[in-house]
Coordinates of C-alpha atoms in Angstrom, one line a residue:
X1 CA 32.4 -51.2 -32.4
X2 CA 32.0 -47.1 -32.4
X3 CA 33.1 -44.3 -29.6
X4 CA 31.8 -41.2 -30.5
X5 CA 33.7 -38.8 -28.0
X6 CA 32.3 -35.0 -28.5
X7 CA 32.7 -31.5 -26.3
X8 CA 33.0 -28.4 -27.5
X9 CA 31.9 -28.6 -30.3
X10 CA 35.3 -31.1 -31.6
X11 CA 34.3 -35.1 -32.2
X12 CA 36.5 -38.0 -32.0
X13 CA 35.5 -41.0 -32.9
X14 CA 36.6 -44.5 -32.9
X15 CA 36.2 -48.0 -34.9
X16 CA 36.6 -51.5 -34.3
X17 CA 40.0 -52.4 -32.7
X18 CA 41.2 -49.0 -31.5
X19 CA 38.1 -48.9 -29.3
X20 CA 39.3 -51.8 -27.3
X21 CA 42.9 -51.2 -28.0
X22 CA 42.6 -47.5 -26.5
X23 CA 40.3 -48.2 -23.1
X24 CA 42.9 -49.8 -21.1
X25 CA 45.5 -46.8 -21.6
X26 CA 42.6 -44.3 -21.3
X27 CA 41.2 -46.2 -17.9
X28 CA 44.8 -46.2 -16.6
X29 CA 45.5 -42.0 -17.6
X30 CA 42.2 -42.0 -15.9
X31 CA 43.3 -43.7 -12.7
X32 CA 46.8 -41.5 -13.0
X33 CA 44.5 -38.5 -13.0
X34 CA 46.0 -37.3 -15.9
X35 CA 43.2 -34.9 -17.3
X36 CA 42.7 -32.7 -14.0
X37 CA 46.5 -33.0 -13.5
X38 CA 47.4 -31.9 -17.0
X39 CA 44.5 -29.2 -17.4
X40 CA 46.2 -27.5 -14.2
X41 CA 49.8 -27.7 -15.5
X42 CA 51.3 -30.4 -13.6
X43 CA 55.3 -30.6 -15.0
X44 CA 56.0 -33.9 -13.2
X45 CA 53.2 -36.0 -15.7
X46 CA 56.2 -36.7 -17.8
X47 CA 58.7 -37.7 -15.0
X48 CA 61.3 -36.3 -12.9
X49 CA 63.8 -35.6 -16.0
X50 CA 60.9 -33.9 -17.6
X51 CA 59.6 -31.9 -15.2
X52 CA 62.0 -28.8 -15.7
X53 CA 61.1 -29.1 -19.2
X54 CA 57.4 -29.5 -18.9
X55 CA 57.8 -27.0 -16.4
X56 CA 58.4 -24.1 -19.4
X57 CA 56.4 -25.9 -21.7
X58 CA 52.6 -26.0 -20.4
X59 CA 51.4 -22.5 -21.2
X60 CA 49.7 -23.2 -24.2
X61 CA 47.1 -24.7 -22.0
X62 CA 45.8 -21.0 -21.5
X63 CA 46.1 -19.5 -24.4
X64 CA 42.8 -19.4 -25.3
X65 CA 42.3 -17.2 -22.5
X66 CA 45.5 -15.5 -22.1
X67 CA 45.7 -14.6 -25.7
X68 CA 42.6 -12.5 -25.5
X69 CA 44.9 -9.1 -24.8
X70 CA 46.7 -9.8 -27.9
X71 CA 43.4 -8.9 -30.0
X72 CA 43.6 -5.5 -29.5
X73 CA 47.3 -5.1 -30.1
X74 CA 46.7 -7.2 -33.0
X75 CA 43.9 -4.8 -34.4
X76 CA 45.7 -1.5 -34.0
X77 CA 49.2 -3.3 -35.4
X78 CA 47.0 -3.8 -39.0
X79 CA 45.3 -0.7 -38.8
X80 CA 48.5 1.2 -39.1
X81 CA 49.5 -1.0 -41.8
X82 CA 45.9 -1.1 -43.8
X83 CA 46.6 3.1 -43.0
X84 CA 50.3 3.0 -44.5
X85 CA 49.0 1.6 -47.3
X86 CA 50.6 -2.3 -47.0
X87 CA 47.7 -4.1 -48.1
X88 CA 50.7 -7.5 -48.6
X89 CA 51.8 -9.6 -45.3
X90 CA 55.4 -11.7 -46.1
X91 CA 55.6 -14.3 -42.9
X92 CA 59.2 -14.9 -42.8
X93 CA 59.7 -17.6 -40.4
X94 CA 59.9 -21.5 -39.9
X95 CA 58.5 -24.4 -38.3
X96 CA 56.2 -23.5 -35.4
X97 CA 57.0 -19.8 -36.4
X98 CA 54.6 -20.5 -39.6
X99 CA 52.4 -23.9 -40.0
X100 CA 49.9 -22.9 -37.7
X101 CA 49.6 -19.5 -39.6
X102 CA 49.5 -20.9 -43.1
X103 CA 46.6 -22.8 -42.2
X104 CA 44.7 -19.7 -40.6
X105 CA 45.1 -18.0 -43.3
X106 CA 44.8 -20.7 -46.0
X107 CA 41.6 -21.9 -44.2
X108 CA 39.9 -18.5 -44.0
X109 CA 41.0 -17.8 -47.7
X110 CA 43.5 -15.2 -47.1
X111 CA 46.3 -14.4 -48.6
X112 CA 49.7 -14.3 -46.4
X113 CA 53.1 -15.1 -48.3
X114 CA 54.8 -17.5 -46.4
X115 CA 58.9 -17.9 -46.3
X116 CA 60.0 -21.3 -45.2
X117 CA 62.4 -21.8 -46.3
X118 CA 66.3 -21.2 -48.0
X119 CA 65.3 -21.7 -51.8
X120 CA 66.8 -19.0 -53.6
X121 CA 64.2 -18.8 -56.2
X122 CA 61.3 -19.0 -54.1
X123 CA 62.4 -16.2 -52.0
X124 CA 63.5 -14.2 -54.9
X125 CA 59.8 -14.9 -56.4
X126 CA 58.6 -12.8 -52.9
X127 CA 61.7 -9.9 -53.5
X128 CA 60.2 -9.1 -57.5
X129 CA 56.3 -9.0 -56.2
X130 CA 55.4 -5.5 -58.2
X131 CA 53.7 -4.9 -54.6
X132 CA 57.1 -4.6 -53.0
X133 CA 56.5 -1.4 -52.0
X134 CA 53.2 -2.1 -50.4
X135 CA 54.7 -4.6 -48.1
X136 CA 54.7 -5.3 -44.5
X137 CA 57.5 -8.5 -43.2
X138 CA 56.6 -10.1 -39.8
X139 CA 59.6 -11.6 -38.3
X140 CA 58.7 -14.7 -36.6
X141 CA 61.1 -16.3 -34.6
X142 CA 60.9 -17.1 -31.1
X143 CA 64.9 -18.2 -30.1
X144 CA 65.5 -14.8 -32.2
X145 CA 68.8 -16.9 -33.4
X146 CA 67.1 -19.4 -36.5
X147 CA 69.3 -18.7 -39.2
X148 CA 66.5 -18.8 -42.1
X149 CA 65.0 -16.5 -40.6
X150 CA 68.0 -14.1 -39.8
X151 CA 69.2 -14.3 -43.5
X152 CA 65.4 -13.3 -44.8
X153 CA 65.3 -10.2 -42.8
X154 CA 68.7 -9.3 -43.9
X155 CA 67.7 -9.7 -47.4
X156 CA 64.0 -7.9 -47.0
X157 CA 66.1 -4.7 -45.8
X158 CA 68.4 -5.1 -48.6
X159 CA 65.7 -5.0 -51.2
X160 CA 63.5 -2.4 -49.3
X161 CA 66.5 0.1 -49.0
X162 CA 67.0 -0.1 -52.5
X163 CA 63.3 0.5 -52.6
X164 CA 64.7 4.2 -51.3
X165 CA 62.3 2.8 -48.0
X166 CA 64.8 3.6 -45.2
X167 CA 65.0 5.5 -41.6
X168 CA 61.6 5.5 -39.5
X169 CA 59.8 3.9 -42.4
X170 CA 61.9 0.8 -43.6
X171 CA 61.9 0.3 -39.3
X172 CA 58.0 -0.1 -39.9
X173 CA 58.2 -2.9 -42.8
X174 CA 58.5 -5.0 -40.2
X175 CA 56.8 -6.6 -37.0
X176 CA 58.2 -9.2 -35.0
X177 CA 57.3 -12.3 -32.8
X178 CA 60.0 -13.2 -30.8
X179 CA 60.6 -14.2 -26.2
X180 CA 61.3 -11.7 -23.8
X181 CA 65.2 -10.8 -24.1
X182 CA 66.1 -12.3 -27.2
X183 CA 68.4 -11.2 -29.7
X184 CA 65.6 -10.8 -32.0
X185 CA 64.0 -8.6 -29.5
X186 CA 66.6 -6.1 -29.0
X187 CA 67.2 -6.2 -32.7
X188 CA 63.6 -5.1 -33.5
X189 CA 63.7 -2.2 -30.6
X190 CA 66.9 -0.6 -32.0
X191 CA 65.5 -0.6 -35.4
X192 CA 62.3 0.6 -34.8
X193 CA 60.5 -2.4 -36.0
X194 CA 56.2 -3.6 -34.4
X195 CA 57.5 -5.8 -31.4
X196 CA 55.2 -8.6 -30.3
X197 CA 56.5 -10.7 -27.5
X198 CA 55.5 -14.1 -27.3
X199 CA 54.8 -16.4 -24.7
X200 CA 58.1 -17.6 -22.9
X201 CA 56.6 -20.7 -21.8
X202 CA 55.0 -21.9 -25.2
X203 CA 56.8 -23.8 -27.4
X204 CA 56.7 -22.8 -31.3
X205 CA 55.3 -26.1 -31.9
X206 CA 52.6 -25.5 -29.0
X207 CA 51.7 -21.8 -30.3
X208 CA 49.0 -22.0 -32.8
X209 CA 46.9 -20.0 -30.1
X210 CA 49.6 -17.5 -29.3
X211 CA 51.7 -14.8 -31.0
X212 CA 53.2 -16.7 -33.2
X213 CA 50.3 -18.5 -34.7
X214 CA 48.2 -14.8 -34.1
X215 CA 50.2 -11.7 -35.3
X216 CA 50.9 -12.8 -39.2
X217 CA 47.1 -14.4 -39.4
X218 CA 45.4 -11.4 -38.3
X219 CA 47.6 -9.0 -40.2
X220 CA 46.9 -11.0 -43.3
X221 CA 42.8 -10.5 -42.5
X222 CA 41.7 -13.7 -40.3
X223 CA 39.3 -13.5 -37.7
X224 CA 41.6 -14.5 -34.7
X225 CA 39.4 -13.6 -32.0
X226 CA 36.7 -17.0 -33.4
X227 CA 40.0 -19.2 -33.2
X228 CA 40.3 -18.6 -29.6
X229 CA 36.5 -18.4 -29.0
X230 CA 36.3 -22.1 -30.8
X231 CA 39.1 -23.2 -28.2
X232 CA 38.0 -21.5 -24.8
X233 CA 34.4 -23.5 -26.2
X234 CA 36.5 -27.0 -25.7
X235 CA 39.3 -26.0 -22.4
X236 CA 36.7 -26.9 -19.7
X237 CA 36.3 -30.6 -21.2
X238 CA 40.0 -30.9 -21.1
X239 CA 39.8 -31.4 -17.2
X240 CA 37.4 -34.2 -17.5
X241 CA 38.0 -37.7 -17.4
X242 CA 35.2 -38.8 -20.0
X243 CA 33.3 -36.8 -22.7
X244 CA 37.1 -35.7 -23.1
X245 CA 37.4 -36.3 -26.9
X246 CA 41.9 -35.0 -26.2
X247 CA 42.0 -37.5 -23.8
X248 CA 40.3 -39.9 -26.3
X249 CA 42.7 -39.4 -29.1
X250 CA 45.9 -39.1 -27.1
X251 CA 45.2 -42.4 -25.3
X252 CA 44.3 -43.8 -28.9
X253 CA 47.4 -42.8 -30.8
X254 CA 49.5 -43.5 -27.5
X255 CA 47.9 -46.9 -27.5
X256 CA 48.5 -48.0 -31.4
X257 CA 52.5 -46.5 -30.1
X258 CA 52.5 -49.1 -27.7
X259 CA 50.7 -51.9 -30.1
X260 CA 53.3 -51.6 -32.7
X261 CA 51.3 -49.3 -35.2
X262 CA 52.9 -46.0 -34.3
X263 CA 53.4 -45.0 -38.0
X264 CA 50.1 -42.0 -37.7
X265 CA 48.5 -42.0 -41.6
X266 CA 46.6 -38.8 -42.0
X267 CA 44.1 -37.7 -44.6
X268 CA 41.6 -34.8 -45.5
X269 CA 38.4 -35.8 -45.5
X270 CA 36.3 -32.9 -45.4
X271 CA 37.6 -31.2 -42.5
X272 CA 37.5 -27.9 -44.5
X273 CA 41.1 -27.0 -42.3
X274 CA 43.3 -26.1 -45.3
X275 CA 46.6 -27.8 -44.4
X276 CA 46.3 -29.5 -41.0
X277 CA 47.9 -32.5 -41.7
X278 CA 51.4 -30.3 -42.0
X279 CA 50.7 -28.9 -38.6
X280 CA 49.9 -32.1 -37.0
X281 CA 52.7 -33.9 -38.4
X282 CA 55.0 -31.0 -37.3
X283 CA 53.8 -31.4 -33.8
X284 CA 53.6 -35.4 -33.1
X285 CA 56.6 -35.7 -34.7
X286 CA 58.9 -33.3 -32.8
X287 CA 57.1 -33.7 -29.6
X288 CA 57.2 -37.4 -29.6
X289 CA 60.1 -38.9 -32.1
X290 CA 63.1 -39.4 -29.3
X291 CA 64.7 -42.1 -26.9
X292 CA 64.4 -44.1 -30.1
X293 CA 60.0 -44.0 -29.4
X294 CA 57.5 -42.0 -31.2
X295 CA 54.8 -40.9 -33.2
X296 CA 55.5 -41.1 -37.3
X297 CA 53.1 -38.9 -39.1
X298 CA 52.4 -39.8 -43.0
X299 CA 50.7 -37.1 -44.4
X300 CA 49.0 -38.4 -47.7
X301 CA 46.9 -36.9 -50.3
X302 CA 43.1 -38.2 -49.5
X303 CA 42.4 -41.7 -48.1
X304 CA 42.6 -43.0 -52.5
X305 CA 45.9 -42.2 -52.0
X306 CA 49.0 -44.8 -52.1
X307 CA 50.0 -45.3 -48.3
X308 CA 46.5 -45.0 -46.9
X309 CA 45.5 -48.8 -46.5
X310 CA 45.8 -50.9 -43.3
X311 CA 48.6 -52.5 -42.3
X312 CA 49.7 -53.6 -39.1
X313 CA 51.9 -51.1 -38.3
X314 CA 50.0 -47.9 -39.2
X315 CA 46.9 -45.9 -37.1
X316 CA 44.8 -44.5 -39.6
X317 CA 43.3 -40.5 -38.9
X318 CA 41.2 -39.1 -40.9
X319 CA 40.7 -35.2 -40.8
X320 CA 37.1 -34.1 -41.1
X321 CA 33.1 -35.2 -40.7
X322 CA 32.9 -38.0 -43.8
X323 CA 34.5 -40.6 -41.9
X324 CA 31.0 -42.5 -42.4
X325 CA 30.3 -41.5 -46.0
X326 CA 31.4 -44.6 -48.6
X327 CA 35.1 -45.6 -49.2
X328 CA 38.1 -46.1 -48.2
X329 CA 37.9 -43.7 -45.8
X330 CA 34.6 -45.7 -43.6
X331 CA 37.1 -48.0 -41.7
X332 CA 39.3 -45.8 -40.1
X333 CA 40.3 -46.4 -36.9
X334 CA 40.4 -42.8 -35.6
X335 CA 38.4 -39.8 -37.2
X336 CA 38.7 -36.4 -35.6
X337 CA 36.9 -33.7 -36.3
X338 CA 35.4 -29.8 -35.3
X339 CA 36.6 -25.9 -35.9
X340 CA 40.4 -25.0 -36.2
X341 CA 40.6 -23.1 -32.9
X342 CA 39.2 -26.3 -31.2
X343 CA 41.4 -28.7 -33.3
X344 CA 44.6 -26.9 -32.9
X345 CA 44.1 -26.8 -28.8
X346 CA 42.9 -30.8 -28.7
X347 CA 46.0 -31.7 -30.8
X348 CA 48.3 -30.2 -28.3
X349 CA 46.5 -31.9 -25.5
X350 CA 46.3 -35.3 -27.1
X351 CA 50.1 -35.2 -28.3
X352 CA 51.4 -33.8 -24.5
X353 CA 48.7 -37.4 -23.2
X354 CA 50.9 -39.5 -26.5
X355 CA 54.1 -38.1 -24.6
X356 CA 52.9 -39.6 -21.5
X357 CA 51.8 -42.9 -22.5
X358 CA 55.1 -43.4 -24.7
X359 CA 57.2 -42.5 -21.9
X360 CA 58.8 -39.0 -24.1
X361 CA 58.9 -35.4 -23.3
X362 CA 57.0 -34.1 -25.4
X363 CA 58.4 -30.4 -24.8
X364 CA 62.0 -30.7 -25.8
X365 CA 63.4 -31.9 -29.1
X366 CA 67.0 -32.8 -28.4
X367 CA 67.7 -34.0 -31.8
X368 CA 67.1 -31.1 -33.6
X369 CA 70.4 -28.9 -32.9
X370 CA 72.4 -31.7 -34.1
X371 CA 71.5 -30.9 -37.6
X372 CA 72.1 -27.1 -37.1
X373 CA 75.5 -27.3 -35.3
X374 CA 76.7 -29.8 -38.6
X375 CA 75.2 -26.7 -40.7
X376 CA 77.2 -24.1 -38.7
X377 CA 80.2 -25.7 -39.9
X378 CA 80.0 -26.5 -42.5
X379 CA 78.8 -22.6 -43.2
X380 CA 82.4 -21.5 -41.0
X381 CA 85.8 -21.8 -42.6
X382 CA 88.9 -20.5 -41.2
X383 CA 89.5 -17.7 -42.8
X384 CA 85.6 -16.4 -42.7
X385 CA 85.3 -16.4 -46.7
X386 CA 82.3 -18.4 -46.9
X387 CA 81.0 -22.6 -46.9
X388 CA 82.7 -25.2 -46.8
X389 CA 80.7 -27.5 -48.7
X390 CA 82.8 -30.6 -50.8
X391 CA 80.5 -31.7 -53.8
X392 CA 81.9 -35.4 -54.2
X393 CA 81.2 -36.2 -57.4
X394 CA 77.7 -38.5 -58.3
X395 CA 78.0 -42.8 -58.1
X396 CA 75.0 -42.2 -61.7
X397 CA 74.1 -39.3 -64.0
X398 CA 71.4 -39.9 -65.6
X399 CA 70.1 -37.1 -67.2
X400 CA 69.2 -34.3 -65.3
X401 CA 69.9 -36.1 -62.1
X402 CA 72.7 -37.0 -60.2
X403 CA 72.1 -39.5 -57.8
X404 CA 74.7 -39.1 -54.7
X405 CA 75.4 -42.7 -52.8
X406 CA 78.5 -42.7 -50.6
X407 CA 77.0 -45.4 -48.4
X408 CA 76.6 -47.8 -52.4
X409 CA 72.7 -48.2 -51.0
X410 CA 71.8 -48.1 -54.1
X411 CA 74.2 -51.9 -55.2
X412 CA 75.2 -50.2 -57.8
X413 CA 72.4 -49.5 -60.0
X414 CA 72.6 -48.6 -63.5
X415 CA 69.7 -46.5 -64.2
X416 CA 67.5 -43.8 -62.2
X417 CA 64.3 -46.1 -62.6
X418 CA 66.5 -49.1 -60.9
X419 CA 68.2 -47.0 -58.7
X420 CA 65.4 -45.6 -57.0
X421 CA 63.8 -49.6 -56.9
X422 CA 67.1 -50.5 -55.0
X423 CA 66.2 -47.2 -52.2
X424 CA 63.0 -48.5 -51.8
X425 CA 64.0 -52.4 -51.3
X426 CA 66.5 -50.8 -48.8
X427 CA 64.0 -49.8 -46.4
X428 CA 63.6 -52.6 -43.5
X429 CA 60.6 -54.2 -42.4
X430 CA 58.3 -51.7 -40.3
X431 CA 60.6 -49.0 -41.5
X432 CA 59.8 -46.1 -43.8
X433 CA 61.5 -43.1 -46.7
X434 CA 60.9 -40.0 -45.9
X435 CA 61.8 -37.5 -48.7
X436 CA 63.2 -34.2 -48.5
X437 CA 63.2 -32.1 -50.9
X438 CA 65.5 -28.6 -50.6
X439 CA 63.5 -26.6 -53.4
X440 CA 61.3 -24.0 -54.0
X441 CA 57.3 -25.3 -53.0
X442 CA 56.3 -22.8 -54.8
X443 CA 58.2 -23.2 -58.4
X444 CA 58.7 -26.8 -57.9
X445 CA 55.4 -28.0 -57.3
X446 CA 55.8 -31.1 -59.0
X447 CA 58.2 -32.6 -55.9
X448 CA 55.6 -32.5 -54.4
X449 CA 53.9 -35.8 -56.0
X450 CA 57.3 -37.7 -55.3
X451 CA 55.8 -39.4 -52.6
X452 CA 52.5 -41.1 -54.2
X453 CA 54.4 -42.4 -56.6
X454 CA 56.9 -44.1 -54.7
X455 CA 54.2 -44.9 -52.6
X456 CA 52.9 -46.7 -55.4
X457 CA 56.1 -48.2 -56.8
X458 CA 57.5 -49.5 -53.0
X459 CA 54.6 -51.7 -52.4
X460 CA 54.5 -53.0 -56.0
X461 CA 57.9 -53.7 -55.7
X462 CA 58.0 -55.3 -52.3
X463 CA 54.3 -56.6 -52.4
X464 CA 53.3 -54.8 -49.7
X465 CA 53.2 -51.4 -48.8
X466 CA 56.0 -49.2 -48.1
X467 CA 55.6 -45.6 -45.9
X468 CA 56.6 -42.9 -47.7
X469 CA 56.4 -39.3 -46.4
X470 CA 57.6 -35.5 -47.7
X471 CA 58.5 -32.8 -46.6
X472 CA 60.0 -29.1 -47.9
X473 CA 63.1 -28.8 -46.3
X474 CA 64.8 -27.3 -44.6
X475 CA 61.6 -26.8 -42.7
X476 CA 60.9 -30.3 -42.4
X477 CA 64.5 -30.8 -39.8
X478 CA 62.5 -28.8 -36.8
X479 CA 59.9 -30.8 -37.5
X480 CA 60.1 -34.6 -38.4
X481 CA 63.6 -34.5 -38.5
X482 CA 63.7 -34.7 -34.4
X483 CA 61.8 -38.4 -35.7
X484 CA 64.9 -38.9 -37.6
X485 CA 67.0 -38.8 -35.4
X486 CA 65.5 -39.3 -31.9
X487 CA 63.0 -42.1 -33.5
X488 CA 63.3 -45.4 -34.3
X489 CA 65.8 -46.5 -36.4
X490 CA 64.2 -48.0 -39.0
X491 CA 64.5 -45.1 -41.8
X492 CA 65.6 -44.4 -45.2
X493 CA 66.0 -40.7 -46.4
X494 CA 66.3 -39.4 -49.5
X495 CA 67.0 -36.1 -50.2
X496 CA 66.9 -34.1 -53.6
X497 CA 68.4 -30.7 -54.4
X498 CA 68.3 -28.9 -57.7
X499 CA 70.3 -26.5 -59.1
X500 CA 70.1 -22.9 -58.7
X501 CA 69.7 -19.7 -61.1
X502 CA 70.3 -16.7 -59.7
X503 CA 71.5 -17.0 -56.3
X504 CA 70.6 -14.3 -53.7
X505 CA 73.5 -13.4 -51.2
X506 CA 72.6 -12.7 -47.2
X507 CA 73.6 -9.3 -46.6
X508 CA 76.5 -9.3 -43.9
X509 CA 76.8 -12.9 -44.1
X510 CA 79.5 -14.5 -46.1
X511 CA 77.1 -17.3 -47.8
X512 CA 74.7 -17.1 -50.1
X513 CA 71.0 -18.0 -50.0
X514 CA 71.9 -21.2 -52.1
X515 CA 75.1 -21.8 -50.2
X516 CA 73.1 -21.8 -47.1
X517 CA 70.7 -24.4 -48.3
X518 CA 73.0 -26.8 -49.5
X519 CA 74.6 -26.3 -46.4
X520 CA 71.4 -27.8 -44.6
X521 CA 71.0 -30.3 -46.7
X522 CA 75.1 -32.1 -46.0
X523 CA 74.7 -30.7 -42.7
X524 CA 71.5 -32.7 -42.0
X525 CA 73.2 -35.4 -44.1
X526 CA 76.2 -36.0 -42.0
X527 CA 73.9 -36.0 -38.5
X528 CA 72.1 -38.9 -40.0
X529 CA 75.2 -40.6 -41.7
X530 CA 76.8 -39.8 -37.9
X531 CA 73.7 -42.3 -36.5
X532 CA 73.2 -44.8 -38.8
X533 CA 70.9 -43.6 -40.6
X534 CA 71.1 -44.1 -44.6
X535 CA 71.1 -41.3 -47.2
X536 CA 70.9 -40.9 -51.1
X537 CA 70.6 -37.1 -52.7
X538 CA 69.6 -36.9 -56.0
X539 CA 70.4 -33.1 -57.8
X540 CA 68.4 -31.7 -59.8
X541 CA 70.9 -30.2 -62.8
X542 CA 67.6 -29.1 -64.4
X543 CA 64.8 -28.9 -62.3
X544 CA 61.9 -29.0 -64.5
X545 CA 63.7 -32.2 -66.8
X546 CA 64.8 -33.7 -63.5
X547 CA 61.2 -33.6 -61.9
X548 CA 59.9 -34.9 -64.9
X549 CA 62.4 -37.9 -64.9
X550 CA 62.0 -38.8 -62.1
X551 CA 57.7 -39.3 -62.2
X552 CA 58.9 -40.7 -65.7
X553 CA 61.3 -43.1 -63.8
X554 CA 58.8 -43.9 -61.5
X555 CA 55.6 -44.4 -63.7
X556 CA 57.4 -46.6 -66.4

């Protein structure tokens, strides 16, 4: 059985059990008037407790039209930058302030250097680029207080000054995206930075079609007007009870969660949208992972990758129009296709619908702040001298890899292979393993391959699939971190940190980037453990050798 819902160039296809499973949920949504009420911005759809935050967070519905006046402003800023010889754009942002822009620019094939972490190696590489004198830095933080983005701004200010760029010229090297009234707005006005104000009624993860997604993308050379046109073509269908692909997707995801299949395994299968799964992961996890409920996105490398197999707690989603092609993806329950602008709007709407179905507020993130607070506590010291991180001796050392296991989760494992297998064995039934790599995603790309290796090894050790997620940290703390702490308590967590060579000081702060990065790892570890979540940390004394060791341990 197959059901295809199409409108505005986007389509959602449901197959097999997903058709019947979502039918009852869809009928209830229609009878409750959800399509029209949501398209009209009704904040009461998620209950009285959620209404205040929903009222402040539904502006994304209007962005396909509301963002159009931005286009002229962005064309002017881009023209000024090009006229000044600034042909390299660096985006300093994290979470919702960076992920959409990365998808847009990668899909468009234009260069955008993204700093969305605190690894000193990654930031130093951006600083040492020979085009520093031709660089425009976009500082994107809706709150205006994001610690990572503040550090990037301070570091680039010092680098520009060291290159002889000062005064008014220094001010013109930055473009700032923030909300009205934020501390960053005041700083930008005082420093003479280019300033673009984001809509205050749009949260970061819902801002793909607003200033956070459009400003860096346009400055890098992407056609953002086309994105808005693609989204606008879909928008009229969002009011409809039928022929509404976004409603169909929301009903399918919500129905899957109610049926105990809350792990949404996402594989690209010819979408042409580079990195879209990572953006969808952020949106779904941070919006739904709370109150012990939620959808856990598991982004896999392809339909052939370990972890894509159908199991009792999985809902499989294909991105792309090749769902009917022969191969492993043919029997996936859900597939979504369409142009990028439409897909942004479709997934945002579907996520809001899913929140109503499972009974959570999709516009807050109550548990993200806890990790930030624990990190801030570690960075403070009574005498202002710097961080107070205590690095305890490892439980096991295997050449370049230290294993830190204060909870004795690994049962006295004596080598790296047995330690990793014990970690996989510790995942509870219907649980998952989350890998968080506090490393350089440019310079340590092999870390990304650990997801599939761990999933493969887990299936072999346990004789059944183990869902494994992977996230570059600290950016994942701003997204899946909400699910880790607020979602179902059935996760096991693996942190990977690495030795730093050539740390980067943060001007005006009593810590370096390396110290900030380690404090973020320890802060998140503290938060997870305080909530009964088991955490193991691997520290790579040598990053290249350590990653090679991990690969060997998982494949031998």
